[in-house]
PDB file of C-alpha atoms and ligand atoms in Angstrom:
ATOM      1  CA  UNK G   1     -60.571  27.650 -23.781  1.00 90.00           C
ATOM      2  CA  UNK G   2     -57.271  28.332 -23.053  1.00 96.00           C
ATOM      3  CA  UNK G   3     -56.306  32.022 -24.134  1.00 96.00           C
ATOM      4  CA  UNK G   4     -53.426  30.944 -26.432  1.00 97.00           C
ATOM      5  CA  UNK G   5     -55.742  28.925 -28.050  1.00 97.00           C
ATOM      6  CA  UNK G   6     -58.273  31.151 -28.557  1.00 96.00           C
ATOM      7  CA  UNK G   7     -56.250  33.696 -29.748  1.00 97.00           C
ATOM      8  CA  UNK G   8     -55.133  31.255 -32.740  1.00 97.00           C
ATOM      9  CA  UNK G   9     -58.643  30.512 -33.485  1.00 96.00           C
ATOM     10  CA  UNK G  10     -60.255  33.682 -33.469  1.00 96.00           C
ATOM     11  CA  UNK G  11     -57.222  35.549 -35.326  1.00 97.00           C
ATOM     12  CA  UNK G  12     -58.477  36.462 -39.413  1.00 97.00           C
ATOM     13  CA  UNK G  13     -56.464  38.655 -41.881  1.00 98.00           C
ATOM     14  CA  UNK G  14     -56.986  41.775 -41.210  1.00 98.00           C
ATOM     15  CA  UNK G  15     -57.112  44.610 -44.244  1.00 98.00           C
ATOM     16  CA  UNK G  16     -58.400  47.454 -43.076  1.00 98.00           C
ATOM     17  CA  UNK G  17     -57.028  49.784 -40.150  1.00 98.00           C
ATOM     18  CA  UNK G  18     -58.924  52.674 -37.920  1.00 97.00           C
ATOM     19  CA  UNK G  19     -56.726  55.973 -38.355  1.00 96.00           C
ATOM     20  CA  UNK G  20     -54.451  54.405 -34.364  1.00 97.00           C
ATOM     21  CA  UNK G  21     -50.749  54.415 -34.464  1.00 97.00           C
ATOM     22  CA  UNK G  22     -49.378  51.200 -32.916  1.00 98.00           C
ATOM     23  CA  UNK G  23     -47.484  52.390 -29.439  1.00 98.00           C
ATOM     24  CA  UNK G  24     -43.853  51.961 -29.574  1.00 98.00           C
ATOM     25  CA  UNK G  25     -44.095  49.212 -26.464  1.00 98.00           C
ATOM     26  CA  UNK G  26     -46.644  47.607 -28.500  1.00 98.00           C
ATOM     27  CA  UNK G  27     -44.571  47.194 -31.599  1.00 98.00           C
ATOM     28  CA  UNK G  28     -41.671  46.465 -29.140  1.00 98.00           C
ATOM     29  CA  UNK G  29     -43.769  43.330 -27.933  1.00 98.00           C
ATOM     30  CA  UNK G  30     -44.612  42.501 -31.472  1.00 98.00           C
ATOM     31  CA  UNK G  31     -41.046  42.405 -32.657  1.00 98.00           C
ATOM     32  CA  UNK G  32     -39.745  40.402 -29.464  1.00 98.00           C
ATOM     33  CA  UNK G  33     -42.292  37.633 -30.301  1.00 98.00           C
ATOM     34  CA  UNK G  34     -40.797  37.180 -33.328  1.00 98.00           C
ATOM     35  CA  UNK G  35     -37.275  37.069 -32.115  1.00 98.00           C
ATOM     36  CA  UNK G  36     -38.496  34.621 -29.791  1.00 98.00           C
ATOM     37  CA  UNK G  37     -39.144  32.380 -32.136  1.00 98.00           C
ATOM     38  CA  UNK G  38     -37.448  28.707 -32.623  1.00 98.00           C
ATOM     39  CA  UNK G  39     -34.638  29.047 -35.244  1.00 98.00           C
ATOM     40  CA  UNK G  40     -32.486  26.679 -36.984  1.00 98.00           C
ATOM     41  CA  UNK G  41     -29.638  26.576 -35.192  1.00 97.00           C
ATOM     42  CA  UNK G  42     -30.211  29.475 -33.055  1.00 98.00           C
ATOM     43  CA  UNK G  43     -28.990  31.117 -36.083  1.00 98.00           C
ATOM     44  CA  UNK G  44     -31.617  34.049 -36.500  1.00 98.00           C
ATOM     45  CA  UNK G  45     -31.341  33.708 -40.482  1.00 98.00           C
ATOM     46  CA  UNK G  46     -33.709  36.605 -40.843  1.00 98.00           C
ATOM     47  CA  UNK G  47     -33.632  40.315 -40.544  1.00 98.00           C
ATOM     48  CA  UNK G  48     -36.620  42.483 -40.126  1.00 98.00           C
ATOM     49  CA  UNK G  49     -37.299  46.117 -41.745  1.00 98.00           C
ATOM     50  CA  UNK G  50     -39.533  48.485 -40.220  1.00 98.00           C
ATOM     51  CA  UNK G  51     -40.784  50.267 -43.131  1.00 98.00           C
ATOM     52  CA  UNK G  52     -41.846  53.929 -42.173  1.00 98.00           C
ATOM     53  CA  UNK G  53     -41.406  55.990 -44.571  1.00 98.00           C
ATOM     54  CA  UNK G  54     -44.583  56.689 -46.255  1.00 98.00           C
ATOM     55  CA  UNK G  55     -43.375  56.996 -49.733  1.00 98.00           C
ATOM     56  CA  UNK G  56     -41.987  53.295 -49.274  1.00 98.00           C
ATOM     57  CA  UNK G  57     -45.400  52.248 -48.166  1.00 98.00           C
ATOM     58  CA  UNK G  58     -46.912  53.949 -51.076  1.00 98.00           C
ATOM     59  CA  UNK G  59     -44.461  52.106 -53.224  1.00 98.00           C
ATOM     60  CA  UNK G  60     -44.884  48.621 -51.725  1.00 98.00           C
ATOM     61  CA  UNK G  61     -48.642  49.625 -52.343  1.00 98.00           C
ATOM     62  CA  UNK G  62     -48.229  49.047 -56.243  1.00 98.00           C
ATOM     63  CA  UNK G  63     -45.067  46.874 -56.634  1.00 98.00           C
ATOM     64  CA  UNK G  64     -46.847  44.062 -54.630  1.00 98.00           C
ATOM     65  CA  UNK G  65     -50.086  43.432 -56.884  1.00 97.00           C
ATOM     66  CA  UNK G  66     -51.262  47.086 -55.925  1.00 98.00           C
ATOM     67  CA  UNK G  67     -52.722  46.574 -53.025  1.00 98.00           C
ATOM     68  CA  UNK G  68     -53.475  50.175 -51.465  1.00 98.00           C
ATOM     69  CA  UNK G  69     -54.362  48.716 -47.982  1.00 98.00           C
ATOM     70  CA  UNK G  70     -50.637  48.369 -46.970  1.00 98.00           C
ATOM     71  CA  UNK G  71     -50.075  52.438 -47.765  1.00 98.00           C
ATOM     72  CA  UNK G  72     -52.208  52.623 -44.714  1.00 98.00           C
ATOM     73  CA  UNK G  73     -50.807  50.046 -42.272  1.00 98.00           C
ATOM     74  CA  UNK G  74     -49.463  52.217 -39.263  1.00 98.00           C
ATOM     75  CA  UNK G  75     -47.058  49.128 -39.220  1.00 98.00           C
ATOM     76  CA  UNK G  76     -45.474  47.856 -41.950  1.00 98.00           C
ATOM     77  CA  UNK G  77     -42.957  45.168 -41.172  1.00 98.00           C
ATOM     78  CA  UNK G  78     -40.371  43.213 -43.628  1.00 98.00           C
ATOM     79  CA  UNK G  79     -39.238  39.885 -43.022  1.00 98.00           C
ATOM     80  CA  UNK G  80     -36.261  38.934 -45.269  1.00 98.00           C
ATOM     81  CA  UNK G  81     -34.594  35.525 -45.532  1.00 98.00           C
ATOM     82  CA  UNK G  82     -31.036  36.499 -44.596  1.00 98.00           C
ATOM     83  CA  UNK G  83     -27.641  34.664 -44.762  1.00 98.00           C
ATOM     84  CA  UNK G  84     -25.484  37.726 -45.881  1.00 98.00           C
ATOM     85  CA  UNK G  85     -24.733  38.423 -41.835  1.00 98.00           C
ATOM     86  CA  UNK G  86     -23.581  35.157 -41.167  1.00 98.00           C
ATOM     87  CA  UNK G  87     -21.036  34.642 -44.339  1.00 98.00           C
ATOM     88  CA  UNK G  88     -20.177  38.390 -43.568  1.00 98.00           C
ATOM     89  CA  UNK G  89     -19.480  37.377 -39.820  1.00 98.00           C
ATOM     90  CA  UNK G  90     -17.868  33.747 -41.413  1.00 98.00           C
ATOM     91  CA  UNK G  91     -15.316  36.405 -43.296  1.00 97.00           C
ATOM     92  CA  UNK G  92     -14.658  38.779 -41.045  1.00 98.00           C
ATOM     93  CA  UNK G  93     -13.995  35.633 -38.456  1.00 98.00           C
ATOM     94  CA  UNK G  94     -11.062  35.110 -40.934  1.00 98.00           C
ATOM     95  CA  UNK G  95     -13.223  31.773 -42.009  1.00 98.00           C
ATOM     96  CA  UNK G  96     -11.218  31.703 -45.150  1.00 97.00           C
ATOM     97  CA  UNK G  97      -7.719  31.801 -43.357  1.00 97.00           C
ATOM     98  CA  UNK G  98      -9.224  28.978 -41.312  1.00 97.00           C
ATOM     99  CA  UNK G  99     -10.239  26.709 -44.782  1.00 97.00           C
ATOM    100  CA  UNK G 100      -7.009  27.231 -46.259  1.00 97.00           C
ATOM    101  CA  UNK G 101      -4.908  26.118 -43.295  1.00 97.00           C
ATOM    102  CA  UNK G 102      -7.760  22.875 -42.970  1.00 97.00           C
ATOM    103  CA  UNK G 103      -7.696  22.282 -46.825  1.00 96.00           C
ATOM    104  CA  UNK G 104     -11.389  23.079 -46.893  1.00 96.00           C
ATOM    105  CA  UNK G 105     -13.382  24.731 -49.490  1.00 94.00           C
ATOM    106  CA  UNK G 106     -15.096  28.208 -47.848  1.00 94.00           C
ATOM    107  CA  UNK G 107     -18.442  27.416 -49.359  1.00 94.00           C
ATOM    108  CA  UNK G 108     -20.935  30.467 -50.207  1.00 94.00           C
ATOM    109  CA  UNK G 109     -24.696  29.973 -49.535  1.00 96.00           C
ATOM    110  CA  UNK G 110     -26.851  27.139 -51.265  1.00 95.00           C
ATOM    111  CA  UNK G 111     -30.129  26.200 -51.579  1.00 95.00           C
ATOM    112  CA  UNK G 112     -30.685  24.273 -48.444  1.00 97.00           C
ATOM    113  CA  UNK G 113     -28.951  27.196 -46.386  1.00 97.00           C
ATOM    114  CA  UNK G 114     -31.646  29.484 -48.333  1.00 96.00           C
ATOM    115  CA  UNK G 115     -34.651  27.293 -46.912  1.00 97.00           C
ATOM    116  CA  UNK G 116     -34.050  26.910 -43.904  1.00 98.00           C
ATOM    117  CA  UNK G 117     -33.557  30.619 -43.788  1.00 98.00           C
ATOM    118  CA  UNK G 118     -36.788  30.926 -45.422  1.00 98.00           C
ATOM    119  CA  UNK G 119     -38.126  28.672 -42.471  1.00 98.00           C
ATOM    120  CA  UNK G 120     -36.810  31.185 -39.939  1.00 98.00           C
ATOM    121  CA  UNK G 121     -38.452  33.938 -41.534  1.00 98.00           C
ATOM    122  CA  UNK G 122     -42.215  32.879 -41.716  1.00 98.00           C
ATOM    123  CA  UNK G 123     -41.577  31.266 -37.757  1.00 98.00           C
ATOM    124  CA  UNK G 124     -40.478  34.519 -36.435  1.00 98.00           C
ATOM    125  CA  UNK G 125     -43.171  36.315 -38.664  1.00 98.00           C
ATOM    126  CA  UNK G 126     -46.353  33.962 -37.459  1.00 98.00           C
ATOM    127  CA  UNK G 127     -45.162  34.466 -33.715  1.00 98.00           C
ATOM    128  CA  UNK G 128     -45.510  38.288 -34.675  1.00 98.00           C
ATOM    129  CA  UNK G 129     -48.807  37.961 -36.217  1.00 98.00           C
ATOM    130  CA  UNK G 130     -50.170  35.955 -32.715  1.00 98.00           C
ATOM    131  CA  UNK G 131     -48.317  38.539 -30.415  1.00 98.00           C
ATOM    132  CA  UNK G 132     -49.770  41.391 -32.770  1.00 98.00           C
ATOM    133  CA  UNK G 133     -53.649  39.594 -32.209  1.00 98.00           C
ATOM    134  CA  UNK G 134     -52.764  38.810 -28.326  1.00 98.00           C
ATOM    135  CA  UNK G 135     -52.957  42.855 -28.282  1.00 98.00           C
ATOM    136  CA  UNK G 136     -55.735  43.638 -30.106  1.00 98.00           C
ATOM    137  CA  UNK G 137     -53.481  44.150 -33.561  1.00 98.00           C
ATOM    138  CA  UNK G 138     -54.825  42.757 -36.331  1.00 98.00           C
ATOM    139  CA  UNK G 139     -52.055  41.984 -39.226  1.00 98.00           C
ATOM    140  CA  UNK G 140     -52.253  40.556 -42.563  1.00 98.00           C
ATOM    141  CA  UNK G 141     -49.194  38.840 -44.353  1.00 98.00           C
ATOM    142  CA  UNK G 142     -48.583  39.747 -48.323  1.00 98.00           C
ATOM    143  CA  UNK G 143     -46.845  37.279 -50.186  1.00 98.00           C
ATOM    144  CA  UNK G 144     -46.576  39.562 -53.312  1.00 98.00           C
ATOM    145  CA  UNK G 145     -43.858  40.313 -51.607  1.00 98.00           C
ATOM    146  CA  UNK G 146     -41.787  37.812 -53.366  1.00 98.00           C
ATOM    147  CA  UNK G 147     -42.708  39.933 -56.794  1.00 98.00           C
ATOM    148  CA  UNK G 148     -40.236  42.601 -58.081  1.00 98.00           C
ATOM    149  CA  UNK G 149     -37.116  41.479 -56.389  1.00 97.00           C
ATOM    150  CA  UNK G 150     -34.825  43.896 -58.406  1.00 97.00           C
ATOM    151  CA  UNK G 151     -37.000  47.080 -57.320  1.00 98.00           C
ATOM    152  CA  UNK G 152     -37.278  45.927 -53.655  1.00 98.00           C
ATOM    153  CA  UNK G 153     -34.122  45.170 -53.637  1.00 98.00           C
ATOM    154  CA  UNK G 154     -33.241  48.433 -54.437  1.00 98.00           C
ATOM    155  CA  UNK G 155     -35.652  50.176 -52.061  1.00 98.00           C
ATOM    156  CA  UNK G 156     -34.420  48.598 -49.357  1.00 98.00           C
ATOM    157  CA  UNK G 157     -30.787  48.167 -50.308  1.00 98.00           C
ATOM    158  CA  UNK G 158     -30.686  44.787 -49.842  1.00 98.00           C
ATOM    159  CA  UNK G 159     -27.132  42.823 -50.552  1.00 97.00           C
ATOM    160  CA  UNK G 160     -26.692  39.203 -52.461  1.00 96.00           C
ATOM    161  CA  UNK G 161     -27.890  37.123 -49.400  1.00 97.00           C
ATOM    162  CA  UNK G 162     -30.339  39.075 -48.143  1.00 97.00           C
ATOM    163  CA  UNK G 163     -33.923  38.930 -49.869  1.00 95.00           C
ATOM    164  CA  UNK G 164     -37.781  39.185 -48.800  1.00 97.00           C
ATOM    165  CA  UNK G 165     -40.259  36.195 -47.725  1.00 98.00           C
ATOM    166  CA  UNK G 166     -43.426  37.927 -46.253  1.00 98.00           C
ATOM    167  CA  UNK G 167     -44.694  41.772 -45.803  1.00 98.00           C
ATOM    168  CA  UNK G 168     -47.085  42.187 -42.493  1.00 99.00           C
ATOM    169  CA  UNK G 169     -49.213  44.699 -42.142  1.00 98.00           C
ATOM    170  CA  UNK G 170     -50.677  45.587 -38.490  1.00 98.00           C
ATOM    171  CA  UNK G 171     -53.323  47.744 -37.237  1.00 98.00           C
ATOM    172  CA  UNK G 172     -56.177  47.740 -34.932  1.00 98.00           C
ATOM    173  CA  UNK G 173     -58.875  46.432 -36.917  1.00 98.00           C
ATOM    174  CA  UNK G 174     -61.942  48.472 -38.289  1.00 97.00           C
ATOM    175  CA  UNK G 175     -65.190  47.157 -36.645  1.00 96.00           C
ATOM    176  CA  UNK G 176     -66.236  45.951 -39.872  1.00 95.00           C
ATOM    177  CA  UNK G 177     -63.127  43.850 -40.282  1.00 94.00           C
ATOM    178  CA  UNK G 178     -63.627  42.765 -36.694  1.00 92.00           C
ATOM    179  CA  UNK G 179     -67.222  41.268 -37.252  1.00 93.00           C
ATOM    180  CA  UNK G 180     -66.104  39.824 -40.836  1.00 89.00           C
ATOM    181  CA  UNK G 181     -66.478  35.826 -41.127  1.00 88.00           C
ATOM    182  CA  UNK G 182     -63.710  33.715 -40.463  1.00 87.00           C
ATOM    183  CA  UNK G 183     -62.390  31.991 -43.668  1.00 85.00           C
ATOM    184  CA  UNK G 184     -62.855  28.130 -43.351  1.00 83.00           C
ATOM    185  CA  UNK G 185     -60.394  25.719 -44.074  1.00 87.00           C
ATOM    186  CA  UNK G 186     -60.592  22.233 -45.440  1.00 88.00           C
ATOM    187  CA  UNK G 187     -61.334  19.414 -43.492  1.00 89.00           C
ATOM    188  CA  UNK G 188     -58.921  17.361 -41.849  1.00 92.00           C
ATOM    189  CA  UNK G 189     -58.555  14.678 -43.644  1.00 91.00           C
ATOM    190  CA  UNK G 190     -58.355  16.456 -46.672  1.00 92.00           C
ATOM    191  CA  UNK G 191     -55.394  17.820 -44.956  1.00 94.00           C
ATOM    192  CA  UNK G 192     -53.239  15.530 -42.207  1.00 96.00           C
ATOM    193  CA  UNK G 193     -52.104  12.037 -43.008  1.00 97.00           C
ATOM    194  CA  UNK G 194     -51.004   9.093 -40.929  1.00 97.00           C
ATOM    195  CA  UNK G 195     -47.601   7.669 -41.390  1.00 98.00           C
ATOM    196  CA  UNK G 196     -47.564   7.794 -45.485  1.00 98.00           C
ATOM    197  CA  UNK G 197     -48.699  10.703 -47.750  1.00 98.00           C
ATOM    198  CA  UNK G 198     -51.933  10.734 -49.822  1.00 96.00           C
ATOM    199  CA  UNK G 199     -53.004  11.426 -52.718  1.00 96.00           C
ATOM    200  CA  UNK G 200     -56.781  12.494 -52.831  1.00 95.00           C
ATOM    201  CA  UNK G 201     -59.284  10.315 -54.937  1.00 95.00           C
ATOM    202  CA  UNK G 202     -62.670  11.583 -56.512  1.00 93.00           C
ATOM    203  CA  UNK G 203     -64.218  11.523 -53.827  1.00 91.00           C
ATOM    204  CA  UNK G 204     -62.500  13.520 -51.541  1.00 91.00           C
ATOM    205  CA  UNK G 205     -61.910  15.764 -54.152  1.00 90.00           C
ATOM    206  CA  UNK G 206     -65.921  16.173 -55.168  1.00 88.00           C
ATOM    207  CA  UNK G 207     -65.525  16.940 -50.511  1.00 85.00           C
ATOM    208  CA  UNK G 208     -63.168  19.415 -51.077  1.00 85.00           C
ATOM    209  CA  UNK G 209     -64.743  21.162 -54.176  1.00 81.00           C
ATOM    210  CA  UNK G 210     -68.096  21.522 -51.898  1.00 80.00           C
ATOM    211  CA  UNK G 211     -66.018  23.488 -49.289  1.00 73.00           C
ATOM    212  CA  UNK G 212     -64.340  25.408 -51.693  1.00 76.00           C
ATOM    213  CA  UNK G 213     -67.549  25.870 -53.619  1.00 77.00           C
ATOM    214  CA  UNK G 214     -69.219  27.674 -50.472  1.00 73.00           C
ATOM    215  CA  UNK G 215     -66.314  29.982 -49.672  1.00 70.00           C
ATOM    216  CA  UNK G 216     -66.419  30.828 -53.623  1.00 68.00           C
ATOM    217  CA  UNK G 217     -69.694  31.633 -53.654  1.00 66.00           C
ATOM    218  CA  UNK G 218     -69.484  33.723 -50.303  1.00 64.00           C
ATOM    219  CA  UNK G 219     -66.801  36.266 -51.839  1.00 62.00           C
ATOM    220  CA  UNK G 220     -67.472  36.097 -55.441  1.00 66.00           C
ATOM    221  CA  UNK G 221     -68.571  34.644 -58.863  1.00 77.00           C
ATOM    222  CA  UNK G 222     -66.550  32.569 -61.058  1.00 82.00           C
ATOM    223  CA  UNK G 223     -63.973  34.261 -63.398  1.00 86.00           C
ATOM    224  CA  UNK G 224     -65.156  34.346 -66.665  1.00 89.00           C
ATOM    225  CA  UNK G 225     -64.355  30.880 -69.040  1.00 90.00           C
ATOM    226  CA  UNK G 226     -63.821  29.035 -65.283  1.00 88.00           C
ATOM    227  CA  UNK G 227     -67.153  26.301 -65.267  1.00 86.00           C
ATOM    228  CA  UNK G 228     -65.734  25.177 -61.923  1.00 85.00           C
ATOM    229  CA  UNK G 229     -63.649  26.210 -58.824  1.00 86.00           C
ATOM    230  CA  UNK G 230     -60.870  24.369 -59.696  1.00 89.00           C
ATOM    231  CA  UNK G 231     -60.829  25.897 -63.332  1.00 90.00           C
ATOM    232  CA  UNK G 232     -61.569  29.525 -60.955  1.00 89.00           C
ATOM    233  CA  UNK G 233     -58.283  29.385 -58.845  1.00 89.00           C
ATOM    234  CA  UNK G 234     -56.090  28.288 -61.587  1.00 94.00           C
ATOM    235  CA  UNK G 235     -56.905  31.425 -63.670  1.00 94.00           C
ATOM    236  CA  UNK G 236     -56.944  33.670 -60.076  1.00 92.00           C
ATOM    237  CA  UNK G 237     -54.342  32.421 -58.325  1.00 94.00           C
ATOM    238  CA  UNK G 238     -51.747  29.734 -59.959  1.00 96.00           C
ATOM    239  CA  UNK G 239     -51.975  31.111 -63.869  1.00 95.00           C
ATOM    240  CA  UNK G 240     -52.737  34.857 -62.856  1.00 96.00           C
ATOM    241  CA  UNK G 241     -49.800  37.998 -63.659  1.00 96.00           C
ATOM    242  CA  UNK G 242     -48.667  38.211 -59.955  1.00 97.00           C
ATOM    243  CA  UNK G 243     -48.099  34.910 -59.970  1.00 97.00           C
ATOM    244  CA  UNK G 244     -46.177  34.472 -63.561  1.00 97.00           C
ATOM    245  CA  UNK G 245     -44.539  38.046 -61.815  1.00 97.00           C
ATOM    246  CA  UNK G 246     -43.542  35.738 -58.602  1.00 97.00           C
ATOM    247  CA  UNK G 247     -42.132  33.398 -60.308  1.00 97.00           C
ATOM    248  CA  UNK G 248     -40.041  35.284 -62.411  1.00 97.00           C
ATOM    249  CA  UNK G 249     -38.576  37.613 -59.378  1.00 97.00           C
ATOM    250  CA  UNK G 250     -38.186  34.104 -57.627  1.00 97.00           C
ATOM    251  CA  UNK G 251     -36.433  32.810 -60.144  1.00 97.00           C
ATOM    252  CA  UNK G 252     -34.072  35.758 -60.250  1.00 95.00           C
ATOM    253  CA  UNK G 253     -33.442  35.809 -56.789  1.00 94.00           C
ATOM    254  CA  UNK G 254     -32.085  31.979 -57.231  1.00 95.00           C
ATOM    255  CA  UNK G 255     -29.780  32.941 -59.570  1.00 94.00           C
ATOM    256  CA  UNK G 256     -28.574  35.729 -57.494  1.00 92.00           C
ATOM    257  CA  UNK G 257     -27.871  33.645 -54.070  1.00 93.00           C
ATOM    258  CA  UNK G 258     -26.353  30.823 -55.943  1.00 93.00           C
ATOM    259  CA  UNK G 259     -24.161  33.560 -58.068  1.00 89.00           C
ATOM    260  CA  UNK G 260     -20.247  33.091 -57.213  1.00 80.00           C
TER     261      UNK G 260
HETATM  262  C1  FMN J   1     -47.777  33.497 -47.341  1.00 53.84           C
HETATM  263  C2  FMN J   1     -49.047  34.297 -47.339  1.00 53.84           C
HETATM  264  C3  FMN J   1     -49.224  35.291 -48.282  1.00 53.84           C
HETATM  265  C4  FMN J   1     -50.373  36.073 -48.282  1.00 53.84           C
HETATM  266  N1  FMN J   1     -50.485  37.113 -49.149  1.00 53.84           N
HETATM  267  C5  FMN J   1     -51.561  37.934 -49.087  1.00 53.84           C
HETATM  268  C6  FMN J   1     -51.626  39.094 -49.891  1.00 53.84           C
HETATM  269  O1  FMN J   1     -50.735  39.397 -50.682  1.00 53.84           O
HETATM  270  N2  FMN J   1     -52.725  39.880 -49.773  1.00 53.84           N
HETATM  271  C7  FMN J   1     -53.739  39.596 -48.888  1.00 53.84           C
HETATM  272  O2  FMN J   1     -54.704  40.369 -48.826  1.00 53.84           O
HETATM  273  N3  FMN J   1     -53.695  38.486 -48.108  1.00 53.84           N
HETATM  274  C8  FMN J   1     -52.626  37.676 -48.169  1.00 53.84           C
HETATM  275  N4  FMN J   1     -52.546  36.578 -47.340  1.00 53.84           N
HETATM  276  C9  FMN J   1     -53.632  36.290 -46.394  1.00 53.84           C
HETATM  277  C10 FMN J   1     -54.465  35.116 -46.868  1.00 53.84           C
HETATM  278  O3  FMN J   1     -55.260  35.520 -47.952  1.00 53.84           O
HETATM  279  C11 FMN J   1     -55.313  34.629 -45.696  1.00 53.84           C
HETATM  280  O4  FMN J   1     -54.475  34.173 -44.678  1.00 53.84           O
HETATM  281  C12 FMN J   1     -56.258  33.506 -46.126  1.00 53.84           C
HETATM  282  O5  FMN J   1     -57.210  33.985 -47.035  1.00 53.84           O
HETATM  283  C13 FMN J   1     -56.978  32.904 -44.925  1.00 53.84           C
HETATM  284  O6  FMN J   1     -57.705  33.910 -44.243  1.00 53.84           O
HETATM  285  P1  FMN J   1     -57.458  34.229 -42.697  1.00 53.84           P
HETATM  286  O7  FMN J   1     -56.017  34.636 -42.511  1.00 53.84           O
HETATM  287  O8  FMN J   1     -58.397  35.385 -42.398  1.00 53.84           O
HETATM  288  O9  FMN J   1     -57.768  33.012 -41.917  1.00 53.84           O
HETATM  289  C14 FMN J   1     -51.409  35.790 -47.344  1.00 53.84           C
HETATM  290  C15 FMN J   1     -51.217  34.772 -46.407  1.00 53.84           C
HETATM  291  C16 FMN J   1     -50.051  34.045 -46.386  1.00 53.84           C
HETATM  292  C17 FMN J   1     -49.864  32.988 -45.339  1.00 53.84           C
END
């Protein structure tokens, strides 16, 4: 197999780190794979925060879902959707000087600039996370990220454009991490369409439940009240705090990009 390939298929989240700093060339490599990365319009609508102060680690520890794993991550790396460089640039470009003279409106950010931003972000991040396992650095992305926008915001001074998509965590892997089982992943079909989207029937939803059913049973039991997995992720995942907390923050962070 080709070694790009097999470094996609052998890469799994990684959680827990042996007591190894990351060497600065190391990171270096890491960080230039995700600048490589396509981006809309050569844009770079992202910026990236090293986070190494410990006491911001400890912090991201609790305000994402308290997850004490990424207090120990010898790298810690934000990626934040990011437009607030480009209008600043737009301004200081005398943009508005330019609009009045051309009887144009000088528009502020909107929701479409703010995905494909967020597209940027989670591009530049994944070609981190497969430069980071091409070394031997195992990373694992945290979405709780998106949670407590007002407190992140402040602990990272973020302005009105500027907001986070993904954490990632890095570290060489603990050898128990290492021998861990791969998740699996539904099957294809379940998955990738031809020409039109579909919508899954009972069948291939009894398919998917049995795949789902034996990565269930692998980690853990059903929450209690759940009589099936379905009824189990809805009360873990889609109805659980974080995500009622995600949604919130989210919903906050709208308001503030699309704030005159
Ligand atoms: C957007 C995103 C957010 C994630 N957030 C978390 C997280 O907060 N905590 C965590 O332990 N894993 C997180 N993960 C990792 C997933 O749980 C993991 O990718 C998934 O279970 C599949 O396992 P694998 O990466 O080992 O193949 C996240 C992954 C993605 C892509």
């Amino acid at each position: 197999m080709n070694p790009v390939l097999k470094t996609i298929y052998e890469r799994k989240s990684i959680r827990a780190y042996v007591k190894r700093d990351i060497p600065e060339n190391i990171k270096d490599e890491i960080i230039k794979a995700a600048m490589k990365a396509p981006t809309a319009g050569n844009m770079m609508l992202y910026s990236i925060i090293e986070v190494v102060d410990q006491s911001k680690k400890d912090t991201l520890a609790k305000t994402c879902d308290n997850q004490p794993f990424i207090a120990k991550a010898p790298l810690v790396l934000l990626f934040l959707a990011d437009y607030q460089r480009w209008y600043d640039y737009f301004i200081h470009s005398e943009v508005p000087e330019l609009c009045k003279r051309m009887k144009m409106e000088m528009r502020s950010p909107q929701e479409g600039d703010l995905f494909l931003a967020c597209s940027d972000v989670v591009i530049a991040a994944q070609n981190a996370v497969i430069a980071a396992e091409s070394l031997g650095v195992g990373s694992c992305y945290i979405g709780d990220i998106m949670e407590n926008y007002e407190a992140h915001r402040e602990l990272f001074s973020l302005p009105q454009y500027v907001f986070p998509i993904v954490l990632l965590c890095f570290g060489y892997p603990t050898r128990k991490q290492r021998e861990r089982d791969q998740t699996c992943r539904f099957d294809k079909q379940l998955i990738v369409f031809k020409d039109k989207y579909k919508r899954l029937d009972k069948e291939e939803f009894n398919n998917m439940q049995k795949d789902l059913e034996e990565k269930v049973a692998k980690v853990n039991h059903f929450l209690p009240g759940a009589q099936n997995i379905g009824q189990h992720i809805f009360l873990r995942k889609f109805n659980a705090n974080f995500s009622k907390e995600m949604n919130r923050s989210v919903r906050e962070i709208l308001q503030n990009w699309l704030r005159k």
